[in-house]
mmCIF file of C-alpha atoms in Angstrom:
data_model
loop_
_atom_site.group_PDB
_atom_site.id
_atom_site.type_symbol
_atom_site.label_atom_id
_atom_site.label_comp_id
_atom_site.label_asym_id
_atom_site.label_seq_id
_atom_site.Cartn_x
_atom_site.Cartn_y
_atom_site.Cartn_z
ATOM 1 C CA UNK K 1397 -2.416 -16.521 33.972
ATOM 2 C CA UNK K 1398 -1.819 -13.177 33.471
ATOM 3 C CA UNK K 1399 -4.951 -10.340 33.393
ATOM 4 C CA UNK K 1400 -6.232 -8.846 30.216
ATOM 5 C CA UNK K 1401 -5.969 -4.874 30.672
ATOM 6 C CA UNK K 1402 -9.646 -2.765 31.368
ATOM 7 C CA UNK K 1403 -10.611 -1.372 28.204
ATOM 8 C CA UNK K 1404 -13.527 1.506 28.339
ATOM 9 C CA UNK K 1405 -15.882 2.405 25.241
ATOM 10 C CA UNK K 1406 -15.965 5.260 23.678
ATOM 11 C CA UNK K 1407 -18.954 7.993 23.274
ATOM 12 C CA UNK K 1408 -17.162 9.539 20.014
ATOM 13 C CA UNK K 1409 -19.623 9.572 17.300
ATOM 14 C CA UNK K 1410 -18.330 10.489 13.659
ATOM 15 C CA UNK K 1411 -21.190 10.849 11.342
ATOM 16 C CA UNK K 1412 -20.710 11.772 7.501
ATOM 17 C CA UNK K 1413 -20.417 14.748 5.990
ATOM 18 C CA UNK K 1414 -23.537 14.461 3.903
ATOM 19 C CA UNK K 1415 -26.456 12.628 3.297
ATOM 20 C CA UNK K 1416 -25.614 9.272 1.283
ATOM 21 C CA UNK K 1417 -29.239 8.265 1.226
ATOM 22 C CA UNK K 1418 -29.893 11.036 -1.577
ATOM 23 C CA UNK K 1419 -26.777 9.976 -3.511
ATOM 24 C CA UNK K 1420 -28.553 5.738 -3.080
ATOM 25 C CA UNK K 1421 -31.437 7.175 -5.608
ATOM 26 C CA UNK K 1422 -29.154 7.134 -8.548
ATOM 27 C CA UNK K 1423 -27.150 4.350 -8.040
ATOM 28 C CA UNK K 1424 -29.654 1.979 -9.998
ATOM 29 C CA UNK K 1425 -29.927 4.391 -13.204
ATOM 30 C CA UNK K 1426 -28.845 3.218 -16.145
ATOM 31 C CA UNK K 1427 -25.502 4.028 -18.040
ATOM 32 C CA UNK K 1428 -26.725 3.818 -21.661
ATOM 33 C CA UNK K 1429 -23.877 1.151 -21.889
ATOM 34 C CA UNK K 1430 -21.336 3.820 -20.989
ATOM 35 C CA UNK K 1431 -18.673 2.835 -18.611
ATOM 36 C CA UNK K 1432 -17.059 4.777 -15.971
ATOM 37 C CA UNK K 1433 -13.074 4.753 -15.860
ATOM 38 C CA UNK K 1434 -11.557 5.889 -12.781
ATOM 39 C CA UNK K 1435 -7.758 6.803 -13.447
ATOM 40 C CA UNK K 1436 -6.017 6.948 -10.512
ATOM 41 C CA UNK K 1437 -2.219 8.028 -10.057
ATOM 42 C CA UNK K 1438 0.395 8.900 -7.403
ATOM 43 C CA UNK K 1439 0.778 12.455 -6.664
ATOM 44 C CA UNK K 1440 3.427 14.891 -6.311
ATOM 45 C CA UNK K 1441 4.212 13.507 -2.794
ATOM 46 C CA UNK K 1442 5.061 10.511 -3.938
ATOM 47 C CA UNK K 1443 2.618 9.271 -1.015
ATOM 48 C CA UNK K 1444 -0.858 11.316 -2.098
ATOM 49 C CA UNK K 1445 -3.335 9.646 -4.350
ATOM 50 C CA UNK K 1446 -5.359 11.284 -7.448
ATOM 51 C CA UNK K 1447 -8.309 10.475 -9.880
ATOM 52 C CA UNK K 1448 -10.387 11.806 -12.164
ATOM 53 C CA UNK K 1449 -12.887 9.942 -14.294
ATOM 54 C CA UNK K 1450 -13.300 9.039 -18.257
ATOM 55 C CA UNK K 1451 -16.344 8.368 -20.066
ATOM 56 C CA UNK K 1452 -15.722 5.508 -22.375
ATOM 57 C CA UNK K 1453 -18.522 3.995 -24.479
ATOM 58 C CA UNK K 1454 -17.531 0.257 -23.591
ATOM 59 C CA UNK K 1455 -15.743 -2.394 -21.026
ATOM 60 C CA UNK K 1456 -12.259 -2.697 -22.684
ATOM 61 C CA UNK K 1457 -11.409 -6.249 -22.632
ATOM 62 C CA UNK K 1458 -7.779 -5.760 -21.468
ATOM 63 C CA UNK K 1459 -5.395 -2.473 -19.929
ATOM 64 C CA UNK K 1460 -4.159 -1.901 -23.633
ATOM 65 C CA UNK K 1461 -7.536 -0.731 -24.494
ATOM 66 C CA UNK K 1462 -7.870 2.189 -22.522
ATOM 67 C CA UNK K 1463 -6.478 5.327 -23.903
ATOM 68 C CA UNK K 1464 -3.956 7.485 -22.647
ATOM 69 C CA UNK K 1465 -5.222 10.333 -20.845
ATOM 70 C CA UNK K 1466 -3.553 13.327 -19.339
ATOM 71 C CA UNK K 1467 -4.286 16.028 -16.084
ATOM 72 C CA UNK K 1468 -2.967 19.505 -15.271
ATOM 73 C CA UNK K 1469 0.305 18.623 -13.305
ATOM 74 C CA UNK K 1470 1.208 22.131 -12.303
ATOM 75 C CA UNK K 1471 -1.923 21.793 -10.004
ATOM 76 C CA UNK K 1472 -0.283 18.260 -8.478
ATOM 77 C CA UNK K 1473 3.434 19.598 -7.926
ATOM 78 C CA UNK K 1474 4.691 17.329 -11.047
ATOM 79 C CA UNK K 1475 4.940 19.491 -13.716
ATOM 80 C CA UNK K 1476 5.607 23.589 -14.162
ATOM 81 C CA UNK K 1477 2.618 26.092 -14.867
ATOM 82 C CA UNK K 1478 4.275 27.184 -18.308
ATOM 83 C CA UNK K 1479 4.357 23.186 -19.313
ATOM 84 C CA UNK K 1480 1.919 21.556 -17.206
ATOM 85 C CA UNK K 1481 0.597 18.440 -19.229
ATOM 86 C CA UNK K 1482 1.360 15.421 -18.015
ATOM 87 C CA UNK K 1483 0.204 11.932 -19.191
ATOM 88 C CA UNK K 1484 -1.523 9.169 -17.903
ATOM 89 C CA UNK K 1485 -0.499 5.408 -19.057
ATOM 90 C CA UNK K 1486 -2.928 2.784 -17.961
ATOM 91 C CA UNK K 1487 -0.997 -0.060 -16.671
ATOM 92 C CA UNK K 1488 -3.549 -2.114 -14.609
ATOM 93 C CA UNK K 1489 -7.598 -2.500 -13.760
ATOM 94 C CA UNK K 1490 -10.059 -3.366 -11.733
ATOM 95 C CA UNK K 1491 -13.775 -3.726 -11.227
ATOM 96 C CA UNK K 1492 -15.462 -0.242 -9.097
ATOM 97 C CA UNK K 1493 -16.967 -1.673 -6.100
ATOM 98 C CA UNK K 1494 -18.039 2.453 -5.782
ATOM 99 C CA UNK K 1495 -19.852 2.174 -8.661
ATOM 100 C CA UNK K 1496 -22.378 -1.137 -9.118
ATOM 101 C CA UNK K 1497 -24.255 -2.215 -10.331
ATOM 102 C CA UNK K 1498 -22.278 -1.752 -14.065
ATOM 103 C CA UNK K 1499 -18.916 -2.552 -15.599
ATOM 104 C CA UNK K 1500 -17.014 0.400 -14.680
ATOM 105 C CA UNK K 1501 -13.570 0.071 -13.685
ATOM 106 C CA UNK K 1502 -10.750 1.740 -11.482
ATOM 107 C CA UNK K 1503 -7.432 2.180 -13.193
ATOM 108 C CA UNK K 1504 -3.889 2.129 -11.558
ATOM 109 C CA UNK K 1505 -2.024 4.457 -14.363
ATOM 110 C CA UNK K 1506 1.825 5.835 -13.841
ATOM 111 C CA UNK K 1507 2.881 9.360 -15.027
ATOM 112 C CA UNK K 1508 5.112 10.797 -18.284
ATOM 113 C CA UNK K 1509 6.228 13.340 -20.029
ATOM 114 C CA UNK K 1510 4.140 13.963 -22.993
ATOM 115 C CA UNK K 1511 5.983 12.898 -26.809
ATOM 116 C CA UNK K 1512 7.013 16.017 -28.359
ATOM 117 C CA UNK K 1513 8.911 17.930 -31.022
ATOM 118 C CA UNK K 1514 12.562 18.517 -30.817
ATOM 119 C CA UNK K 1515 14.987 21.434 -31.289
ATOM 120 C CA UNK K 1516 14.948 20.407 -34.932
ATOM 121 C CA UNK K 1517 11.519 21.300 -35.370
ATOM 122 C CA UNK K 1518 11.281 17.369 -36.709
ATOM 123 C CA UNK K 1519 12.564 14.937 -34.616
ATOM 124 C CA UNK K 1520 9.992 13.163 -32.090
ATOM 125 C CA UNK K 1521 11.205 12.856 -28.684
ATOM 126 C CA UNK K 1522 9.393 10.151 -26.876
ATOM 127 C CA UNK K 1523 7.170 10.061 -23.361
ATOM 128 C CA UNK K 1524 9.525 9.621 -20.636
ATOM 129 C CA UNK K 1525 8.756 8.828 -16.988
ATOM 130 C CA UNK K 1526 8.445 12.412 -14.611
ATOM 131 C CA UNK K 1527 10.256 11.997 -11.496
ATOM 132 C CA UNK K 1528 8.010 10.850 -9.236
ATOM 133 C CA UNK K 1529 6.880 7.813 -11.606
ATOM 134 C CA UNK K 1530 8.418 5.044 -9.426
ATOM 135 C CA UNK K 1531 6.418 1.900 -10.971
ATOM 136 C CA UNK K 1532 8.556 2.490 -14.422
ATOM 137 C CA UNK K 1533 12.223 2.027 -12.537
ATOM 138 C CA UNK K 1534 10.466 -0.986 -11.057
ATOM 139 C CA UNK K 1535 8.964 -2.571 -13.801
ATOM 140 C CA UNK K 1536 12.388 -2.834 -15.356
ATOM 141 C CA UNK K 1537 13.824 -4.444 -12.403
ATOM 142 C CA UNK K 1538 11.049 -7.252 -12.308
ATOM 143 C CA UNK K 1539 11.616 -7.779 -15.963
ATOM 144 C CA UNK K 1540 15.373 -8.980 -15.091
ATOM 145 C CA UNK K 1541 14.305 -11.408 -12.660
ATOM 146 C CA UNK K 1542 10.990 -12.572 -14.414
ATOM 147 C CA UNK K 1543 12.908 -15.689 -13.707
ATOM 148 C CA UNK K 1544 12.967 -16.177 -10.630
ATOM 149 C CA UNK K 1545 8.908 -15.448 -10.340
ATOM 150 C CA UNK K 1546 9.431 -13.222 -7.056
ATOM 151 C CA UNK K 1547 6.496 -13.102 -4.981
ATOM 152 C CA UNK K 1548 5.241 -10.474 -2.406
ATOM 153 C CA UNK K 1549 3.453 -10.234 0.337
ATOM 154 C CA UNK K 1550 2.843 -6.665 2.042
ATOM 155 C CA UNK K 1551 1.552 -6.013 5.464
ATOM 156 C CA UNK K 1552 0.072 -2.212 5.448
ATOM 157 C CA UNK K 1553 -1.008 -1.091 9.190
ATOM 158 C CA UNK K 1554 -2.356 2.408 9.074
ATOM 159 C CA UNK K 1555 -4.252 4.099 12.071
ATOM 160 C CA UNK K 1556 -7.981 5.444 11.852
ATOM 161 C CA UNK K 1557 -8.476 9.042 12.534
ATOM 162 C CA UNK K 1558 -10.809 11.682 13.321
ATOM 163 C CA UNK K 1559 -11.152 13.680 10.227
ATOM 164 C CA UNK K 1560 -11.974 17.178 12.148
ATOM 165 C CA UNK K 1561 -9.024 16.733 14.991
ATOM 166 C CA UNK K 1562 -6.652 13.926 13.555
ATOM 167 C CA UNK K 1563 -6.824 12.276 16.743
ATOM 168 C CA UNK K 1564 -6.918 8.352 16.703
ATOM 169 C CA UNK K 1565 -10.517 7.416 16.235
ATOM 170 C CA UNK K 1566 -12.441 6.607 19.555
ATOM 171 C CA UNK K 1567 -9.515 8.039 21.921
ATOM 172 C CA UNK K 1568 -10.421 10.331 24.588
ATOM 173 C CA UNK K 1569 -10.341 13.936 22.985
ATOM 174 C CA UNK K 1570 -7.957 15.189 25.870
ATOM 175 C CA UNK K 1571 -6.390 12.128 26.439
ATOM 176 C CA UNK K 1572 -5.417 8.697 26.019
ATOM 177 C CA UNK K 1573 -6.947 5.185 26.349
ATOM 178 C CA UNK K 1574 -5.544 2.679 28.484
ATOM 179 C CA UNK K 1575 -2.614 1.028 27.962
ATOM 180 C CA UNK K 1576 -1.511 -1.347 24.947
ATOM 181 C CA UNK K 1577 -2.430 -4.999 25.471
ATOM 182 C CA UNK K 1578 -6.549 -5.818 24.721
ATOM 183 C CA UNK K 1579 -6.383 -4.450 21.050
ATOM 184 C CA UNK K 1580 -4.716 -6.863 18.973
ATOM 185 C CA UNK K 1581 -7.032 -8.964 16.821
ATOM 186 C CA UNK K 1582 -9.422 -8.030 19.764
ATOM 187 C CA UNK K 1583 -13.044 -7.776 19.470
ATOM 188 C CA UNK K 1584 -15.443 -6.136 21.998
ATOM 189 C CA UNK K 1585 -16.438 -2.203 22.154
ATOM 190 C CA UNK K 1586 -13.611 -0.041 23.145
ATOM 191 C CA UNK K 1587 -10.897 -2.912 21.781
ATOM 192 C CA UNK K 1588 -11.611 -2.780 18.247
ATOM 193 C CA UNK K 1589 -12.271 0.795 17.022
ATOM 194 C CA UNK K 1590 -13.597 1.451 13.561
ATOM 195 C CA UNK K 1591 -14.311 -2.237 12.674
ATOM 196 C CA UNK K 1592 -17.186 -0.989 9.736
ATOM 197 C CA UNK K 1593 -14.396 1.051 8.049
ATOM 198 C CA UNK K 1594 -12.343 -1.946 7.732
ATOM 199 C CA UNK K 1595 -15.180 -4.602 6.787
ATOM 200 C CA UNK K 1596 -16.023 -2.040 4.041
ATOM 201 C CA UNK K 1597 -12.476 -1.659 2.742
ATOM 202 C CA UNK K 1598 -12.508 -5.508 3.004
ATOM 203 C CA UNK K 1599 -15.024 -6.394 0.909
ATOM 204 C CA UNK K 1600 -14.267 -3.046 -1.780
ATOM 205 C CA UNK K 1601 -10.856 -4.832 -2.365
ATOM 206 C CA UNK K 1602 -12.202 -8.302 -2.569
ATOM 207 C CA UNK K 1603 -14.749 -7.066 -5.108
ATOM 208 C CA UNK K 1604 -12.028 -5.304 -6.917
ATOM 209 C CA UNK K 1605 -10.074 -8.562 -7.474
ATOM 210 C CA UNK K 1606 -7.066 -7.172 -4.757
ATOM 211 C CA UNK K 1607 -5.153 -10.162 -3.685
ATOM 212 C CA UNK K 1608 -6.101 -9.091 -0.263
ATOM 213 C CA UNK K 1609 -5.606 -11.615 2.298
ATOM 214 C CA UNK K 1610 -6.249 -10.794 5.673
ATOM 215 C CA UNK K 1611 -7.219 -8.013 7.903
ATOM 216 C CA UNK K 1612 -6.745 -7.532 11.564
ATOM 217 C CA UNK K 1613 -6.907 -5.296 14.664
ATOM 218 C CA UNK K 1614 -3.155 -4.105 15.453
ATOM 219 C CA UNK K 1615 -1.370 -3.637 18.977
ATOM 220 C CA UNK K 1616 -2.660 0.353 19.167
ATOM 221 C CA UNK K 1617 -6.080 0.950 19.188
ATOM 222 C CA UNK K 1618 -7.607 2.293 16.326
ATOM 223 C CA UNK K 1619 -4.462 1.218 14.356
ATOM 224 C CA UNK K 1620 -5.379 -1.659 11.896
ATOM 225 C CA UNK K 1621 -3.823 -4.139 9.121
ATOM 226 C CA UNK K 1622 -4.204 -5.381 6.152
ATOM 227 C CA UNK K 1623 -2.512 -7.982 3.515
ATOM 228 C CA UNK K 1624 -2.085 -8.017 0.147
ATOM 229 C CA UNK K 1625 -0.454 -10.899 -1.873
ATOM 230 C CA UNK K 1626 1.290 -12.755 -2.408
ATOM 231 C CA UNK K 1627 1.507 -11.104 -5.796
ATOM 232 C CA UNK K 1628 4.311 -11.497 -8.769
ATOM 233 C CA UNK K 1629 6.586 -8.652 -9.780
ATOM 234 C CA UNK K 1630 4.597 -5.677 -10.322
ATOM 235 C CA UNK K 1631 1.523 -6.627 -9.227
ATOM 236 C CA UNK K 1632 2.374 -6.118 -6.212
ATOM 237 C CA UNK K 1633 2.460 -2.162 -6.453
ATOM 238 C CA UNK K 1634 0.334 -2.137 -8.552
ATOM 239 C CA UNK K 1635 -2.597 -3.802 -6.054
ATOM 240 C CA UNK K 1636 -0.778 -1.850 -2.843
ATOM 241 C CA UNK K 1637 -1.201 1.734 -4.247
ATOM 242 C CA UNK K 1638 -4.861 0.812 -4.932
ATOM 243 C CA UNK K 1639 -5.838 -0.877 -2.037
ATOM 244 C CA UNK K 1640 -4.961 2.457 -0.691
ATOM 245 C CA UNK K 1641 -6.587 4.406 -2.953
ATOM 246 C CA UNK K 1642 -10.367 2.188 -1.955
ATOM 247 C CA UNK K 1643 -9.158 2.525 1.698
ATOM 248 C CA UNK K 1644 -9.082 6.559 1.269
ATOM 249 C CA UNK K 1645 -12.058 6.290 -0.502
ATOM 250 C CA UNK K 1646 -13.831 4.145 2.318
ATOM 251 C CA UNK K 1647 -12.935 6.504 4.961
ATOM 252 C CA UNK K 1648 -14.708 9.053 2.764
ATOM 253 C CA UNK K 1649 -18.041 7.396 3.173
ATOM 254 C CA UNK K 1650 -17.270 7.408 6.987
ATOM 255 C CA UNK K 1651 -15.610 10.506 7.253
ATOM 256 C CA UNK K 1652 -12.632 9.166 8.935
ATOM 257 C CA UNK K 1653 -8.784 9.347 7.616
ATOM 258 C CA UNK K 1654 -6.998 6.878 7.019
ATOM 259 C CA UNK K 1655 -3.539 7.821 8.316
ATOM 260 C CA UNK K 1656 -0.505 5.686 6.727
ATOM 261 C CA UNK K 1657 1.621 7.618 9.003
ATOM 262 C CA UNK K 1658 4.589 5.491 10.813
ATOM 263 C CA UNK K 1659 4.345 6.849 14.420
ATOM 264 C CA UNK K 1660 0.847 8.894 14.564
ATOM 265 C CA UNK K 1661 1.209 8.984 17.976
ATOM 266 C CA UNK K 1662 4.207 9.191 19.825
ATOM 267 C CA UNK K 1663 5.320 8.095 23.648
ATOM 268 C CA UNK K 1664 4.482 4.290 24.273
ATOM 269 C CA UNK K 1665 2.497 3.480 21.715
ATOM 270 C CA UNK K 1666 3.554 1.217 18.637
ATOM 271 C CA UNK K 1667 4.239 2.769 15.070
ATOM 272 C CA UNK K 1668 2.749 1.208 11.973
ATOM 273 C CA UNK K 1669 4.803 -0.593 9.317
ATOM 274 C CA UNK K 1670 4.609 -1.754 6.098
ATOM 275 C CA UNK K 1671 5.983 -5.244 6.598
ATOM 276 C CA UNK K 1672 7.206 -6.565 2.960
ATOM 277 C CA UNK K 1673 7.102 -10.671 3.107
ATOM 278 C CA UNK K 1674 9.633 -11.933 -0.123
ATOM 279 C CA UNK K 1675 10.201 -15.077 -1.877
ATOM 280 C CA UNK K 1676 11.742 -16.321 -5.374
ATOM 281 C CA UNK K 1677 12.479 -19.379 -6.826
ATOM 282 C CA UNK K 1678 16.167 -20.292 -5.328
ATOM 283 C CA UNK K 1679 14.059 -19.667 -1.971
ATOM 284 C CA UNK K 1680 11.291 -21.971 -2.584
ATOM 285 C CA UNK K 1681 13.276 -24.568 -4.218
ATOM 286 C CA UNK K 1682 12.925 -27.756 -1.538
ATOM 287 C CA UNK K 1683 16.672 -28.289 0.037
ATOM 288 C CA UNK K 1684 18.227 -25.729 -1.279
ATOM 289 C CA UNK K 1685 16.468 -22.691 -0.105
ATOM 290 C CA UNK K 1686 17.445 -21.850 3.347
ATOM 291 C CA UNK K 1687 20.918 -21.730 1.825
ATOM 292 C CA UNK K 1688 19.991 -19.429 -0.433
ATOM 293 C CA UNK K 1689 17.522 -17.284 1.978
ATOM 294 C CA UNK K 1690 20.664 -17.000 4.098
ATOM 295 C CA UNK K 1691 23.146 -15.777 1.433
ATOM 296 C CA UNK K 1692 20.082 -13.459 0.378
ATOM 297 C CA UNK K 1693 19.746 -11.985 4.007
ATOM 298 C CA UNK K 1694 23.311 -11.582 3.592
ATOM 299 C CA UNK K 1695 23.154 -9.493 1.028
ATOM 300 C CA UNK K 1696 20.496 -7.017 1.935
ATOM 301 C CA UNK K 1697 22.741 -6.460 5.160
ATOM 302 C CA UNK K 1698 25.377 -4.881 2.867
ATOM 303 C CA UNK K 1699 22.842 -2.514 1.360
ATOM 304 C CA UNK K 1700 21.281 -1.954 4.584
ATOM 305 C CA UNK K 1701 21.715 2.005 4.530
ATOM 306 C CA UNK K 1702 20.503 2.518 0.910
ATOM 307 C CA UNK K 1703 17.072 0.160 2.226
ATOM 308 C CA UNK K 1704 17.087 2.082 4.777
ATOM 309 C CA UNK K 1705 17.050 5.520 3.185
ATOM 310 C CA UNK K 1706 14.051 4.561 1.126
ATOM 311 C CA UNK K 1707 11.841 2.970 3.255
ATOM 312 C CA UNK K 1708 9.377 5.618 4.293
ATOM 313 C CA UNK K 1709 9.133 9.347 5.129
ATOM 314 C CA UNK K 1710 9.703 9.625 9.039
ATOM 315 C CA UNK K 1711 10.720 6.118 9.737
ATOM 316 C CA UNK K 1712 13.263 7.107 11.982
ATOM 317 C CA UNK K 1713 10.451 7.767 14.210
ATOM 318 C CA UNK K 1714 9.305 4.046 14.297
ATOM 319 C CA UNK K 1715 13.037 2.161 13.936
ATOM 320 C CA UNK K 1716 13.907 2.770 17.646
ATOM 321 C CA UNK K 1717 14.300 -0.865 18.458
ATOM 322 C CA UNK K 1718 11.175 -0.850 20.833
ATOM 323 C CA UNK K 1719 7.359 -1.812 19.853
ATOM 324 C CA UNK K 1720 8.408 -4.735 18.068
ATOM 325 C CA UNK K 1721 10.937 -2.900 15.933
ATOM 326 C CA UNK K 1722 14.778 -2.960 15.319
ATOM 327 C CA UNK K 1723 16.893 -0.190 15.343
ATOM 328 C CA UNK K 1724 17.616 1.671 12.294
ATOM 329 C CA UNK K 1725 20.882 1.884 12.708
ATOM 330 C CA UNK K 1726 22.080 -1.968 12.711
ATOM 331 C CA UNK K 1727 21.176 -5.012 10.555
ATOM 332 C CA UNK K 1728 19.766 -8.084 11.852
ATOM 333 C CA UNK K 1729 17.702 -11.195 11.605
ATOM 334 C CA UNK K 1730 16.244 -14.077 13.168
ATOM 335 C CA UNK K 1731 14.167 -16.602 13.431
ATOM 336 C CA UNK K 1732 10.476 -15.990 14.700
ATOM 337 C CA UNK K 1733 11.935 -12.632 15.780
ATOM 338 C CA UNK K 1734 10.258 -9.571 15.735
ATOM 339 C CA UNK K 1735 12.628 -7.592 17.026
ATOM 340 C CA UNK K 1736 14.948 -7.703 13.819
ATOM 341 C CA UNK K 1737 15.692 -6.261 10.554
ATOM 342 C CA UNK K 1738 14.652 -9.758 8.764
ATOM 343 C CA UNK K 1739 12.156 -12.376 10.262
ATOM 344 C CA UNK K 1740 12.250 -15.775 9.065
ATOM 345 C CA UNK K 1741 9.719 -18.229 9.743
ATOM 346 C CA UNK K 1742 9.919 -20.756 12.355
ATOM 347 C CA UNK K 1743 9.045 -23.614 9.783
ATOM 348 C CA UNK K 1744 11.446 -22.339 6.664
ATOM 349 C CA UNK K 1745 14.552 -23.829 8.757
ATOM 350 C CA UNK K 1746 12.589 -27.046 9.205
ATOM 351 C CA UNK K 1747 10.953 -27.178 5.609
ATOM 352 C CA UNK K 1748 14.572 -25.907 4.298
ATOM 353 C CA UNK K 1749 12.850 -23.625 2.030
ATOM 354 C CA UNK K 1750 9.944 -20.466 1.930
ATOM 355 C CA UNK K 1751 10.686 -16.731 2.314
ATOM 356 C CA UNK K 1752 11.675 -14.326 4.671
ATOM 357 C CA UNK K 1753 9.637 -10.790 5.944
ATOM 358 C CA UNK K 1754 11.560 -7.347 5.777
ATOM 359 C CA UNK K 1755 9.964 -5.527 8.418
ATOM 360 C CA UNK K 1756 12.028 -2.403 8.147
ATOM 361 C CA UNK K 1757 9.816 -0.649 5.647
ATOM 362 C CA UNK K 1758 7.487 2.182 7.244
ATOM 363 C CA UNK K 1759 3.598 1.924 6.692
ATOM 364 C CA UNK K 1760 4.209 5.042 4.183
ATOM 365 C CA UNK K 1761 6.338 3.111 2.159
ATOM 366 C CA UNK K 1762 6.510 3.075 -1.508
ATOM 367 C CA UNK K 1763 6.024 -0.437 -2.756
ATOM 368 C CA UNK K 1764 7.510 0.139 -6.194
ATOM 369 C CA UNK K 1765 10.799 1.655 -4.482
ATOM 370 C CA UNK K 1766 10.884 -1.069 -1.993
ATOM 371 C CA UNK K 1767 10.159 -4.106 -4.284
ATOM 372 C CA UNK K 1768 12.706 -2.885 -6.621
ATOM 373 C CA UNK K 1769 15.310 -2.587 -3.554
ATOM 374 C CA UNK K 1770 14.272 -5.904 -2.539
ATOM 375 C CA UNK K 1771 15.028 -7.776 -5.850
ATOM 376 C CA UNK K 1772 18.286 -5.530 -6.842
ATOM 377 C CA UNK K 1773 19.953 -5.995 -4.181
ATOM 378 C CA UNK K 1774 18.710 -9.633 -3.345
ATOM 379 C CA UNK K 1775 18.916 -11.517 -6.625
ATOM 380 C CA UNK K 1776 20.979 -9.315 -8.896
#
């Protein structure tokens, strides 16, 4: 039987910047039957998350209710100083778990180009999507293969840090804990590191109505997962980006970051993914779909370079073909492997049909982009 590692508490203590027990004697006040609309959007990053709230004087009853807003853009590197609206389109909600008891609401919104006037002085040029608006390239792509009802599942492991020194929560400040072994799904002090920052991000999504479906402790320590789906189409970016969002809104409570980077740390220590589980209807369809999983795998291996390319800032740092990764340079896949471009599922060969996990993507990935990838160049 082989012997589980030593693992050593830790006497870090992270306490929050301010006071939330003065904050806890408004939460009960009343709203007047006003309702608080938190519009969130993707930044100029492409990876940063914004928000800013909007009064409204009622719960809208669906997403097409809530009006279009706008923000200054030149002050989010998406638009120019001399031009700087930009607008928000509300494209999905959810209940505030920040923000209860009431009906307020957290909006996912993507970002245009304001309508305006053209050269003619007459003619009304429409919104348009600004460049970093990935969700609108990606809603057209689902819309083509509404069809085949794909469904995703998306693994996101981040890594808790120390807000003031962006070291991994609860390791030694000049230093490093002990080796990798005791910390996956572990439990004890010292094993699992942070484990109020994730119940509290657990139960924010559930309350939210996030199709989130698991959580666990990851191979690093501090490093942690989380599931969401399996979701249809666009849902699934839609739910990702603001899981997110609650997670970096969690971590403000604590006063802990929640880092999405792929290798936070690097030497021997494993990188985080963003592990992107796919199925559609040809792959679900009882006899026939391991035939068609395999012709599928087949054809993400001949756009294996473009997937590649748009998988996450710094992946390169992660795809080295150790820590339960493949290399970044070859395609491959397997069965119950980890070690591979593509895992399949030791039952989908028996059950000759179910999906198939990407785990290429980095943890910084950008569902929208890698959703769309996945159905282009899979069923198209």
């Amino acid at each position: 039987m082989q012997e589980l590692k030593m693992v050593y508490g830790t006497t870090e203590r992270i306490e929050s910047l301010l006071d939330s027990k003065i904050g806890q004697k408004f939460e009960n006040l009343s709203q007047n039957g006003k309702v608080a609309a938190e519009y969130v959007w993707i930044g100029g990053t492409g990876s940063d998350l914004r928000s800013k709230t909007k009064t409204l004087d009622s719960k809208p009853k669906k997403v097409e209710d809530l009006p279009v807003w706008n923000f200054d853009g030149s002050s989010t590197g998406q638009a120019p100083g001399n031009d700087s609206e930009v607008f928000l389109v509300p494209r999905a909600m959810y209940p505030d778990p920040f923000r209860v008891p009431g009906d307020n609401i957290l909006v996912m919104c993507d970002c245009y180009e304001p309508p305006r006037v053209g050269e003619d002085g007459e003619t009304k040029v429409p919104m348009k999507p600004i460049p970093t608006n990935s969700r609108h390239d990606c809603n057209l792509a689902m819309e083509k293969v509404k069809d085949q009802e794909p469904w995703f599942g998306i693994e996101q492991e981040y890594t808790l840090l120390n807000a003031a020194t962006k070291w991994p929560l609860g390791w030694p400040k000049c230093g490093f804990p002990g080796p990798q072994g005791p910390y996956y799904c572990s439990a004890g002090a010292g094993a699992a590191i942070g484990r109020e920052v994730i119940e509290a991000h657990y139960k924010a999504c559930l309350y939210a109505g996030i199709q989130i479906s698991g959580v666990n402790a990851e191979v690093m320590p501090a490093q942690w997962e989380y599931q969401v789906g399996p979701c249809t189409g666009i849902e699934s970016g839609d739910q990702m980006w603001m899981s997110r969002y609650l997670l970096l809104r969690v971590g403000e409570l604590f006063n802990v970051v929640g880092s999405f980077d792929p290798k936070p740390v690097p030497g021997d220590w494993n990188g985080a993914g963003g592990h992107v589980n796919f199925s559609n209807n040809d792959s679900r369809k009882e006899g026939t779909g391991w035939d068609a999983i395999k012709k599928q795998i087949s054809k993400l291996e001949k756009k294996h370079a473009l997937h590649i390319a748009s998988y996450g800032e710094g992946n390169e740092r992660r795809l080295t073909g150790k820590h339960e990764t493949s290399s970044m340079e070859d395609f491959s896949w397997g069965v119950a492997n980890r070690g591979v471009s593509i895992r399949v599922g030791r039952n989908v060969p028996v059950d000759k049909c179910g999906y198939y996990e990407d785990r290429r993507p980095a943890s910084n990935l950008d569902p929208y982009v890698v959703i769309k990838l996945l159905v282009e160049s899979a069923l198209m």
